[in-house]
Coordinates of C-alpha atoms in Angstrom, one line a residue:
X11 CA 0.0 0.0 0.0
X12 CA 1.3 3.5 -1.0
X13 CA 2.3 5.6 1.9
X14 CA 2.0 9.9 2.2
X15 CA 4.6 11.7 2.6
X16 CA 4.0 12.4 6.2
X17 CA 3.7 8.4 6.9
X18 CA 6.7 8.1 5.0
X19 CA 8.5 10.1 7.0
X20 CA 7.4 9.5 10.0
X21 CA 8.7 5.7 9.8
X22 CA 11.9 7.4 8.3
X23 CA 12.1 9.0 11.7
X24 CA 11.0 6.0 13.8
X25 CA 13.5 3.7 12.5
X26 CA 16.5 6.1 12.7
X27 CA 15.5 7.0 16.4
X28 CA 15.0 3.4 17.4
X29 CA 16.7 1.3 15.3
X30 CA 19.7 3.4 14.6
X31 CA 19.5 2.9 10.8
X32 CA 21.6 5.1 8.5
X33 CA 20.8 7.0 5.8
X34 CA 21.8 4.6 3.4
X35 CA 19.7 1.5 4.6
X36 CA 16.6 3.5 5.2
X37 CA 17.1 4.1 1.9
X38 CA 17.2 0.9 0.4
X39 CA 14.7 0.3 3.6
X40 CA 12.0 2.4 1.7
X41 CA 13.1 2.8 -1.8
X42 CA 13.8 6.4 -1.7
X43 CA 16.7 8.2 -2.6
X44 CA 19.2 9.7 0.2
X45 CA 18.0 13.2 -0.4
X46 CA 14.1 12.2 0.5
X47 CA 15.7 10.9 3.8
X48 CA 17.6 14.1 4.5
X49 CA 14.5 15.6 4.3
X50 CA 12.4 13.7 6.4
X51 CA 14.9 13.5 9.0
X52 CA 15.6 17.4 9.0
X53 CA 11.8 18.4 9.0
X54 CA 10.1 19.3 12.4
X55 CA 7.9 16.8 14.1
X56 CA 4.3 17.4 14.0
X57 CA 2.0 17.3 17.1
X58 CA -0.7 16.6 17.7
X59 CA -3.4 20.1 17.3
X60 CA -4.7 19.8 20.8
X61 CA -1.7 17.9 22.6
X62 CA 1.3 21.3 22.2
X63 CA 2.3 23.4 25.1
X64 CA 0.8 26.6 26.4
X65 CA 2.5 29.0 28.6
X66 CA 1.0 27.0 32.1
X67 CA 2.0 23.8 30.9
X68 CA 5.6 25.0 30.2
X69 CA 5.5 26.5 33.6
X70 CA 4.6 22.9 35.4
X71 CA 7.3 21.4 33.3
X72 CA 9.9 23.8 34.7
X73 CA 8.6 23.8 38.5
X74 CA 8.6 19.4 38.1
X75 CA 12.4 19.1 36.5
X76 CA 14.0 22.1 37.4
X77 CA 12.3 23.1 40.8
X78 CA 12.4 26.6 39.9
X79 CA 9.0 28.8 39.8
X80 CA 7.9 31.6 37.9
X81 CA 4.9 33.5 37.3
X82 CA 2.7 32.6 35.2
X83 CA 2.7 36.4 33.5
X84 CA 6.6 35.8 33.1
X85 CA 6.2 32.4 30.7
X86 CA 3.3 34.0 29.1
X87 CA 4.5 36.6 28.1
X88 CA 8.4 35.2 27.0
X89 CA 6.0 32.3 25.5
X90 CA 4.2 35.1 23.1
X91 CA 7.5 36.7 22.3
X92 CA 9.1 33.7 21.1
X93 CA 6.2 32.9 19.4
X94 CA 5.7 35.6 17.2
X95 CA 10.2 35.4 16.3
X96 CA 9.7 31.8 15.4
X97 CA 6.9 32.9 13.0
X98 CA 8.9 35.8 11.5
X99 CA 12.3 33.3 11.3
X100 CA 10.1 30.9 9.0
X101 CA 8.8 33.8 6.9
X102 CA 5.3 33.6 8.0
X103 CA 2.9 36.4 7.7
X104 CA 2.4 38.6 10.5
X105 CA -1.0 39.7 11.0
X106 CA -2.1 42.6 13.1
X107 CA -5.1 43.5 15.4
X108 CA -6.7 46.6 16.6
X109 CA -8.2 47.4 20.1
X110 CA -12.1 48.1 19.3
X111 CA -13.6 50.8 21.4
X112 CA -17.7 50.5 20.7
X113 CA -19.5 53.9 20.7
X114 CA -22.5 54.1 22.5
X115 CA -25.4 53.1 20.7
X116 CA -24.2 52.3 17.5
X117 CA -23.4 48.6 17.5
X118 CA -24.9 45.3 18.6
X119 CA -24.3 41.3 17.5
X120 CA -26.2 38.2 17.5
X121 CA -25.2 34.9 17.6
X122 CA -27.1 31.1 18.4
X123 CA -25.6 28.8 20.4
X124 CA -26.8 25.2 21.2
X125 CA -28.1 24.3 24.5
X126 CA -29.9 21.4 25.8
X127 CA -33.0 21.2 27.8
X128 CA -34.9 18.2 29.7
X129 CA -38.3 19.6 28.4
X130 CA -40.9 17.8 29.8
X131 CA -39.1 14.9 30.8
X132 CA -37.1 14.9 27.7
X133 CA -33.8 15.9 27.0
X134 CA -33.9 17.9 23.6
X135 CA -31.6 20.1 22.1
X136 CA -32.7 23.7 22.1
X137 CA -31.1 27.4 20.5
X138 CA -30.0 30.4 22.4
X139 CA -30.6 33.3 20.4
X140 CA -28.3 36.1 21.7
X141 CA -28.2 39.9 20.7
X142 CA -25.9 41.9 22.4
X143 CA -25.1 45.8 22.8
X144 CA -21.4 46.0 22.0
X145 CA -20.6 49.3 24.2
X146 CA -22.6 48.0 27.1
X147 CA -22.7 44.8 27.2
X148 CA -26.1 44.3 28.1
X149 CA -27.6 41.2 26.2
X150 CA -31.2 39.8 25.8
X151 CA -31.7 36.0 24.5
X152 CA -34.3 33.6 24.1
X153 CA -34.8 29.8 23.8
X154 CA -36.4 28.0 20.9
X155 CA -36.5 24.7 19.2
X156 CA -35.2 25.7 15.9
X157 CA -32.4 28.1 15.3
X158 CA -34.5 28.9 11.2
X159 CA -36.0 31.8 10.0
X160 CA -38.8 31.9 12.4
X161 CA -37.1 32.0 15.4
X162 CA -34.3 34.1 14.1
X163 CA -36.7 36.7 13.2
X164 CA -38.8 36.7 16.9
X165 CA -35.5 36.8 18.6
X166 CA -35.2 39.8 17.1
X167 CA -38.3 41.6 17.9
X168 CA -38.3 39.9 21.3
X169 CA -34.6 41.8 22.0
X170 CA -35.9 45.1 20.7
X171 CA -38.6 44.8 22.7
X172 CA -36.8 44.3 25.9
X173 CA -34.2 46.6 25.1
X174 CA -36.6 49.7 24.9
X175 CA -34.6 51.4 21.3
X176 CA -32.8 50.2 18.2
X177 CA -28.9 50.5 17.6
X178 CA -27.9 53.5 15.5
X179 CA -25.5 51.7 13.7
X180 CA -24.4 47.9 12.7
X181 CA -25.5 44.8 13.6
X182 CA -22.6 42.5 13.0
X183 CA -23.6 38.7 12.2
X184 CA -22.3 35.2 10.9
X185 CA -23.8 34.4 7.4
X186 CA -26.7 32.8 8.6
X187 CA -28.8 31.0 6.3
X188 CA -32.1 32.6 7.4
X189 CA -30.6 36.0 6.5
X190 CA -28.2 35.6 3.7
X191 CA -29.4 33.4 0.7
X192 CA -25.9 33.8 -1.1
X193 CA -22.4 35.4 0.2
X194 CA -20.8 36.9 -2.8
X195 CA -16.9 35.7 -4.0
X196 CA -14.4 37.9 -2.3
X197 CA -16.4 40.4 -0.9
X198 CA -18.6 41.9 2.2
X199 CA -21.9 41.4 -0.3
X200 CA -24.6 39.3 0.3
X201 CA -27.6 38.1 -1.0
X202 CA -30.3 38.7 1.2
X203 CA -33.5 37.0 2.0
X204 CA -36.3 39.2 0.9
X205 CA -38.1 39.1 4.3
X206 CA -34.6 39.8 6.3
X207 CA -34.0 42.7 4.2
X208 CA -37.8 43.8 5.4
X209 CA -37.2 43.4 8.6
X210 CA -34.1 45.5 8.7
X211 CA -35.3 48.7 7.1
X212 CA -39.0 47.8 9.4
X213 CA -36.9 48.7 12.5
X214 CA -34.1 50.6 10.5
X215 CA -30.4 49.0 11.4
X216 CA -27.3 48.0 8.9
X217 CA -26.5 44.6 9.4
X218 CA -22.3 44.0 8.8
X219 CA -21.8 40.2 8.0
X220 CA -18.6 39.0 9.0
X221 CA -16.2 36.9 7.5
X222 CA -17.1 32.9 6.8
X223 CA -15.6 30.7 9.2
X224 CA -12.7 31.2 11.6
X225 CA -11.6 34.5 9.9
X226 CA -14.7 36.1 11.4
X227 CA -15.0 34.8 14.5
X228 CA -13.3 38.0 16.0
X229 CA -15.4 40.2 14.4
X230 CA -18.2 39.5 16.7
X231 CA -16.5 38.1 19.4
X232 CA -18.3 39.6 22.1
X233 CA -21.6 37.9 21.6
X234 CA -19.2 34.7 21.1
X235 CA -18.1 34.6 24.7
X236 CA -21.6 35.7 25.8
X237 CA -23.5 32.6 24.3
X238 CA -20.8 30.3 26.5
X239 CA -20.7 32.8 29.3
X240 CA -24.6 32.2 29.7
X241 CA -24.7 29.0 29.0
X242 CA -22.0 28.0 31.2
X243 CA -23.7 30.0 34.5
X244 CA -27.4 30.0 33.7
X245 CA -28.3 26.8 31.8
X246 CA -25.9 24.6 34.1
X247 CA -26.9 21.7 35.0
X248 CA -29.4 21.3 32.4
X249 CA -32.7 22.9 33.3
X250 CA -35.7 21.2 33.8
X251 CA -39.3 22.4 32.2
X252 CA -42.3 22.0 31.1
X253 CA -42.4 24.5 28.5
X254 CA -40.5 26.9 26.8
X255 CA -42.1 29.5 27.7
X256 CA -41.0 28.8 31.6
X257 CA -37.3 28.8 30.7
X258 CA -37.9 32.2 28.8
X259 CA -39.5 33.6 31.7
X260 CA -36.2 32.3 33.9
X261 CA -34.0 34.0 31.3
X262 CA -35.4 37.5 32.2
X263 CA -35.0 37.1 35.6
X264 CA -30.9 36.4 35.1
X265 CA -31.1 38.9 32.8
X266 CA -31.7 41.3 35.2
X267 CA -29.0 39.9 37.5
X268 CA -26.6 40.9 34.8
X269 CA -27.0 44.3 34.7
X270 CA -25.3 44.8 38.2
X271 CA -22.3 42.6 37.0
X272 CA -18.7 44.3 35.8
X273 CA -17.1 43.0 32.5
X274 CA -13.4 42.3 32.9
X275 CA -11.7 45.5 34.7
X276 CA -14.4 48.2 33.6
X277 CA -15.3 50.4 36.5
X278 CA -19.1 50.3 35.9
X279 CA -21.5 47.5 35.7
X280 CA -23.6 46.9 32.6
X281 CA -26.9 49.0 33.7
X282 CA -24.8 52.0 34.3
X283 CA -23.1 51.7 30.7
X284 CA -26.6 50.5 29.5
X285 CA -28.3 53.9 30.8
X286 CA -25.1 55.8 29.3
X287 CA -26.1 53.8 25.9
X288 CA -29.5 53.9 25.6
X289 CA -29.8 57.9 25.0
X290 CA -28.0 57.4 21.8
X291 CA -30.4 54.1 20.9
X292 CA -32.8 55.2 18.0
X293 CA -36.9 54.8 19.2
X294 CA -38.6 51.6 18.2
X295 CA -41.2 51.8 15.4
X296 CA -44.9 52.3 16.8
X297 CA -46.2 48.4 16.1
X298 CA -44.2 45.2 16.0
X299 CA -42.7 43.7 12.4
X300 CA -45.3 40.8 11.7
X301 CA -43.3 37.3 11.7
X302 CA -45.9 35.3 10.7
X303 CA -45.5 33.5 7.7
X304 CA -48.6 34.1 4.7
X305 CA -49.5 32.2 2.1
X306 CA -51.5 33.1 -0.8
X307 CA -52.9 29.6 -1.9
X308 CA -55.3 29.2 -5.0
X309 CA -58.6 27.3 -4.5
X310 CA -59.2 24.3 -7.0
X311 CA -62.5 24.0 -8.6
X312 CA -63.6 21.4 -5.8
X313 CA -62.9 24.0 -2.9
X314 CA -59.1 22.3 -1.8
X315 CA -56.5 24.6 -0.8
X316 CA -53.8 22.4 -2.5
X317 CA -50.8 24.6 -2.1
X318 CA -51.4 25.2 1.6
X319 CA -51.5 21.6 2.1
X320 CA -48.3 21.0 0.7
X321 CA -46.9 24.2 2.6
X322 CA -47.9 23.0 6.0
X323 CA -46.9 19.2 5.5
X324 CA -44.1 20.3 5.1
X325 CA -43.5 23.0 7.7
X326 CA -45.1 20.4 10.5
X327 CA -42.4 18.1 8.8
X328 CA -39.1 20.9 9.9
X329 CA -40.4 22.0 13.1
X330 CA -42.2 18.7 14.5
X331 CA -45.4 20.7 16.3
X332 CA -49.2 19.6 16.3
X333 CA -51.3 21.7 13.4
X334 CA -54.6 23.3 14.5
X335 CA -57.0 24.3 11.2
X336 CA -59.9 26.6 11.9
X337 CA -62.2 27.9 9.4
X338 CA -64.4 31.2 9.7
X339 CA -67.4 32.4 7.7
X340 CA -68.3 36.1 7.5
X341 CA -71.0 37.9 9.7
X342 CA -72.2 39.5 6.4
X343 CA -72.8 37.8 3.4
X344 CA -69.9 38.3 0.9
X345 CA -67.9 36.5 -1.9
X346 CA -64.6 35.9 0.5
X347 CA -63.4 33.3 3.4
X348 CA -60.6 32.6 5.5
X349 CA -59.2 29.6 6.6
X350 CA -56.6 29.8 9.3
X351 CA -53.8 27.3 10.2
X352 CA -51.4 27.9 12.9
X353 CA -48.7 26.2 14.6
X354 CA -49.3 27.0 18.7
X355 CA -46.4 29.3 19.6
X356 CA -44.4 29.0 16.6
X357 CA -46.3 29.5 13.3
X358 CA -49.3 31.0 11.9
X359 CA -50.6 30.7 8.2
X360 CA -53.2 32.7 6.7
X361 CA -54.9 32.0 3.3
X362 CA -58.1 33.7 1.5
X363 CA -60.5 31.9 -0.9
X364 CA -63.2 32.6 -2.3
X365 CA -65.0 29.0 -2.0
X366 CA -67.5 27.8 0.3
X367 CA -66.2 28.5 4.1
X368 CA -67.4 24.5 4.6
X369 CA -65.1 23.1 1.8
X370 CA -62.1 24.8 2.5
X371 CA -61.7 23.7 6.1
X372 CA -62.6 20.3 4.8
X373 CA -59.2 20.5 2.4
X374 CA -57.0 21.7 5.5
X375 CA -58.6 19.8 8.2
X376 CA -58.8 16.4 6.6
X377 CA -54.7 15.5 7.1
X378 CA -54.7 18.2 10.0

């Protein structure tokens, strides 16, 4: 069987530690010429991604063999220093990074992270939507089952809600696939989803999508470390409810006992920077933006809403909840009906016919 070239030469290396081969017979050894053997023995060693030395590790290595102690701040920062020559004695590319300093008011980020919840006697994995003022620090989040469109879009008005205002700036995200349909080669464009981009101007905020994959982590990385930070002091162990909605409630309540916590070495806590903030937050718009999803079904010529169907089965079929269908006639005779669908707490779906109000709920209600 062929070998890589890392196999290759990591037998190369093997045999001439432990065997004490030359170069000559691990040639013939392997078939290789001498060069390929010069080469693999004068090559550094790989290790393992998760197994190398950080600076306290180094530190505990030096205290064990040598008995000799030093702070940790001392390793650290002889640790970074060497670092960074290494890099510059191989030619690598150094790469710089700024100190961010928010202004009030302007930006915010959001961010899901994964949680899991024994909801009624089930352990299911849930999302924790997180959107977070970037001067203050002062986050909202909420729970839900899915981490799609639907729930992207009530986390939203949900934190605006809470918060009071609306950043005057951006609102820095991942490329989420509720929100961007299509990032563009090379560049900060994207192709938005229609109802994302009506949401935005609704409550009037730039959103700035950052960088796919590890690139961009930084670019939000407050909201980052908030997700774990939450999870890691709220949701453990893992909470026990019987809805949802009695976890959300919970959430507002440690909300509330954040805002009289201090991040890192900052003198005030997050209210007081939050009251500094919000006079620079814009006002929010005078009625909610409607999440609901509509549909605008067409009625065959035996009364079935056919396209509804389909639309339901398969939104039942992504977010696993019970369908209700209810149909309503008019007080006052006229040509037009609705039938209503909803999904309890998640989804609603609205369609007008102009059929008999009998026949249409028979065509939702007979696989509801």
């Amino acid at each position: 069987m062929a070998l890589s070239k890392q196999e290759l030469f990591d037998r190369i290396r093997r045999d001439s530690w432990q065997r004490k081969l030359s170069i000559r017979a691990l040639s013939r050894k392997y078939g290789v010429h001498r060069r390929l053997v010069r080469e693999a023995l004068a090559s550094p060693v790989a290790k393992p991604r998760k197994q190398r030395h950080t600076a306290k590790r180094i530190g505990t290595r030096l205290e064990e063999g040598f008995g000799v102690t030093l702070p940790y701040t001392t390793v650290h920062d002889f640790v970074t220093a060497r670092r960074r020559a290494i890099a510059a004695e191989e030619g690598a590319p150094v790469e710089g990074y700024l100190t961010r300093h928010n202004v009030p008011g302007a930006d915010a980020e959001v961010d899901f992270g994964e949680v899991w919840i024994d909801l009624a006697g089930e352990r299911v994995k849930c999302f924790l939507f997180a959107f977070r003022l970037a001067y203050s620090g002062r986050s909202v989040h909420r729970i839900s089952r899915s981490c799609g469109q639907q729930a992207f879009f009530e986390g939203h008005v949900h934190a605006l809600r809470v918060l009071g205002e609306v950043p005057a700036g951006q609102v820095r995200y991942d490329n989420l696939t509720p929100a961007v349909r299509k990032v563009v080669f090379r560049s900060r464009l994207r192709e938005e989803d229609p109802k994302w981009t009506a949401l935005r101007e609704f409550y009037g905020f730039t959103a700035f999508y950052c960088e796919p994959g590890l690139r961009g982590a930084h670019e939000k990385g407050g909201v980052e470390g908030q997700v774990g930070y939450f999870r890691r002091n709220y949701l453990t162990p893992v909470p026990r409810v019987e809805t949802l909605e009695e976890l959300n409630c919970r959430i507002a309540e440690f909300e509330e006992r954040e805002t009289g916590r201090r991040i890192g070495s900052r003198i005030r806590t997050i209210g007081q920077d939050f009251a500094r903030e919000a006079q620079h937050l814009l006002p929010l718009p005078a009625e909610p933006f409607e999440t609901a999803m509509t549909f605008e079904p067409r009625v065959d010529r035996r009364g079935a809403l056919r396209e509804v169907e389909q639309d339901l089965r398969r939104l039942v079929a992504v977010r696993v909840f019970p369908v209700s269908a209810r149909a309503t006639a008019p007080t006052t005779p006229t040509p037009a009906t609705s039938t209503e669908a909803a999904v309890p707490g998640q989804t609603s779906a609205t369609a007008e016919s102009t059929a008999a109000p009998r026949r249409c709920a028979e065509s939702v209600s007979r696989w509801g």
